[in-house]
C-alpha angles and dihedrals in degrees: 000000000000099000112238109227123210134155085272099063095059084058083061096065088055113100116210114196132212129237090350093292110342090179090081118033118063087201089061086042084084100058094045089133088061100104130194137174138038130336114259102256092345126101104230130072125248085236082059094043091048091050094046096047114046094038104039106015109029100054089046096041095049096051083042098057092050098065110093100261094059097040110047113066134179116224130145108243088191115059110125117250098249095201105063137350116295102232103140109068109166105247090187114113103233093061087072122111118222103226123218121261114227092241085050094057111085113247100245092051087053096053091040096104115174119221139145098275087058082078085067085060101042105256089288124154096250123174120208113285130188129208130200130194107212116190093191103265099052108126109214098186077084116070084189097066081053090086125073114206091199095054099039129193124324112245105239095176118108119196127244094248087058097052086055083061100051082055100056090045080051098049090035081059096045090063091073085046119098096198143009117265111224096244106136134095103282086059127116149189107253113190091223092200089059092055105037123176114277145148103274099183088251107142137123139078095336085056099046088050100063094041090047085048093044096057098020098053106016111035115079107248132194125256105296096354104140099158115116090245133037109243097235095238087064091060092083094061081069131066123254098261090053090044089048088052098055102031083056094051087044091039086049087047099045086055086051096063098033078067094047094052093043091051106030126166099249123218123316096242085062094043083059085050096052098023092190078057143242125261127194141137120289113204103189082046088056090041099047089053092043119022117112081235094069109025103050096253089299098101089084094053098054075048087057097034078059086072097041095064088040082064100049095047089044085061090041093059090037093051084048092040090105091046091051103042078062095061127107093216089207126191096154092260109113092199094039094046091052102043078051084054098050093041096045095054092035078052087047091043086057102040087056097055089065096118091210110050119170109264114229097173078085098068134070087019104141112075122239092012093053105049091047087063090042086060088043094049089057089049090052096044088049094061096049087059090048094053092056081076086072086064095126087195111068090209091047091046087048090057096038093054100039089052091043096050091049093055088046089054086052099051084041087056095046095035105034099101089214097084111045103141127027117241118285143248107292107025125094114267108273096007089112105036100044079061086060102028147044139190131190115226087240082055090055099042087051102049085047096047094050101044082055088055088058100046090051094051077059097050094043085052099059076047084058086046102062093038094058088047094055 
């Protein structure tokens, strides 16, 4: 493919270095997660992203994402991997996922039921709400004087042909759609603060097998590249929307394992000790993933890959900023819904204040050729998403799904086609872009969710940091 210059790619040929040459000094070697310089094919420095984000985004984010809305969210654990026989289900304990009970579920969650007329609303969480017409003398201590003979009943009942409409505006929607949103039957209501990510003990061939079909299958590679991952002076052989593709699935996977190393199953003595367990950071976990020793010299670059896709999710919830500030954020709490609404835009506030955003406008410009990897980026992206179903540990899969959708609703949010300016100047925020655009609320909880998982891979790394240094 013809490669597609902007002002970002140039950013791409410049080599930061790590700890002032950490290739040749074994005392640098320690701090090799001490990153400096600027951001591959972005326009800010680590040192700016680190600032920005443990003192303005990660305090805000993490009391945001405990409030209901955030927290509970609604997947489907079951469905069956389509690619290959599931015969490796995790049977360690901690792989188990704790289910909601029904009291625990806010109201308005419970009565939110998807379904194709929700595309005539907009895909918004709606409770059941009834309306009366009152002409002035009407007594409403009678329910029979409720029911007008004249008018008659209204005729709820919608014909099949009807139905198969309902299912082409829904499929004509999905194509702007990176990834599937768990809505259907087998889904069901997680409390996300009762599983938190952690290290489970799951590894081994199952694991290797989703990572190895993720990059080898899915990520765009060079000409006769066949390594698992892409040596990072080989990027440049490749244009700017095939090295975002595969800077945001490293930079994902890099976050991953910084949370499994932040929060690793200690030893098993200890486990028999505490036998819900006993979680804590593992530095010779976190060295051995990510060390130039033992990655060749790669590890510093997925850390740096883990900025890169902050960046772009950053922009994400910027360039949404005016959609989201319009949402109504229900749970069926009054008090609760309102303190969301004032958090989320005071969060929003925040995010676009950020001065170096990525710039998207510089990919999928061309024409034809454009268009047709932009398609092929989606694809791509989807079955990523698809193969989070082979996750043989349910906490693992929860993760790995929830992580995944909220990158798709990113992409969806930079790529769509249907939200490319914010609205101007005299309306009121969201009123145009909820015309032109439409997310589900599983699209919001997990791009809020995600982009948490990243600020606080951020935050464990300055962690890493001290404890290297001491």
């Amino acid at each position: 493919m013809k490669k597609i210059y902007c002002c970002a790619i140039v950013l791409s040929f410049l080599v930061p270095f790590v700890c002032d040459a950490y290739f040749t000094s074994d005392t640098s070697q320690s701090c090799f997660c001490k990153l400096k310089g600027r951001i591959d094919d972005c326009s800010c420095n680590v040192d700016t992203v680190d600032h920005f984000n443990n003192m303005k985004i990660f305090p805000r984010l993490r009391s945001l994402l405990s409030k209901d809305y955030f927290r509970f969210y609604k997947v489907n654990l079951k469905r069956e991997c389509p690619f290959w026989t599931d015969d490796s289900r995790c049977a360690i304990r901690y792989c188990h996922v704790q289910a909601c009970q029904e009291e625990d579920i806010p109201p308005g969650l419970k009565q939110y039921n998807p379904n194709p007329m929700n595309s005539l609303f907009g895909n918004q969480d709606m409770s059941l709400r009834v309306i009366h017409f009152y002409d002035g003398n009407e007594d409403c201590e009678d329910p029979e004087n409720d029911h007008d003979e004249e008018l008659g009943f209204i005729n709820t009942t919608i014909s099949a042909a009807a139905y198969e409409e309902f299912e082409k505006w829904q499929a004509h929607d999905a194509l702007d759609n990176f990834c599937e949103v768990d809505e259907d039957k087998d889904a069901q209501y997680v409390d996300l603060l009762l599983n938190p990510e952690r290290y489970t003990g799951y590894k081994g061939k199952s694991a290797h097998r989703i990572w190895n079909s993720i990059y080898k299958e899915n990520c765009f590679r060079p000409e006769n590249h066949y390594d698992l991952f892409i040596q990072t002076n080989q990027l440049n052989r490749m244009c700017l929307e095939k090295r975002v593709f595969y800077r945001v699935i490293s930079g994902m996977h890099a976050s991953i394992n910084i949370h499994l190393c932040s929060k690793y199953l200690l030893s098993e003595k200890e486990s028999l000790i505490a036998p819900s367990g006993k979680w804590g950071p593992n530095l010779e976990e976190f060295k051995r993933r990510f060390s130039p020793l033992t990655t060749d010299n790669e590890g510093p670059h997925w850390l740096r890959n883990l900025y890169f896709i902050y960046l772009l999710e950053l922009r994400a919830l910027a360039k949404a900023a005016p959609y989201l500030a319009n949402e109504e954020f229900y749970t069926g709490s009054d008090e609760d819904d309102r303190d969301v609404r004032h958090a989320v835009k005071e969060f929003l506030s925040v995010v676009r204040s950020f001065p170096n955003h990525f710039d998207e406008s510089c990919m999928f410009n061309g024409g034809a050729q454009a268009r047709k990897l932009k398609e092929e980026f989606r694809q791509h992206f989807r079955n990523i998403s698809v193969i989070m179903d082979c996750v043989g540990c349910d906490k693992c899969k929860l993760w790995g799904k929830l992580q995944v959708q909220g990158l798709g609703a990113a992409l969806k949010i930079l790529f769509s086609g249907k939200f490319d300016s914010l609205s101007p100047p005299g309306i009121e925020p969201g009123q145009k872009a909820k015309s032109q655009f439409q997310l589900q609320r599983g699209e919001i909880v997990t791009l809020f969710n995600a982009f948490g998982r990243l600020s606080n891979s951020i935050n464990e790394l300055e962690s890493f940091r001290k404890i290297l240094r001491e």
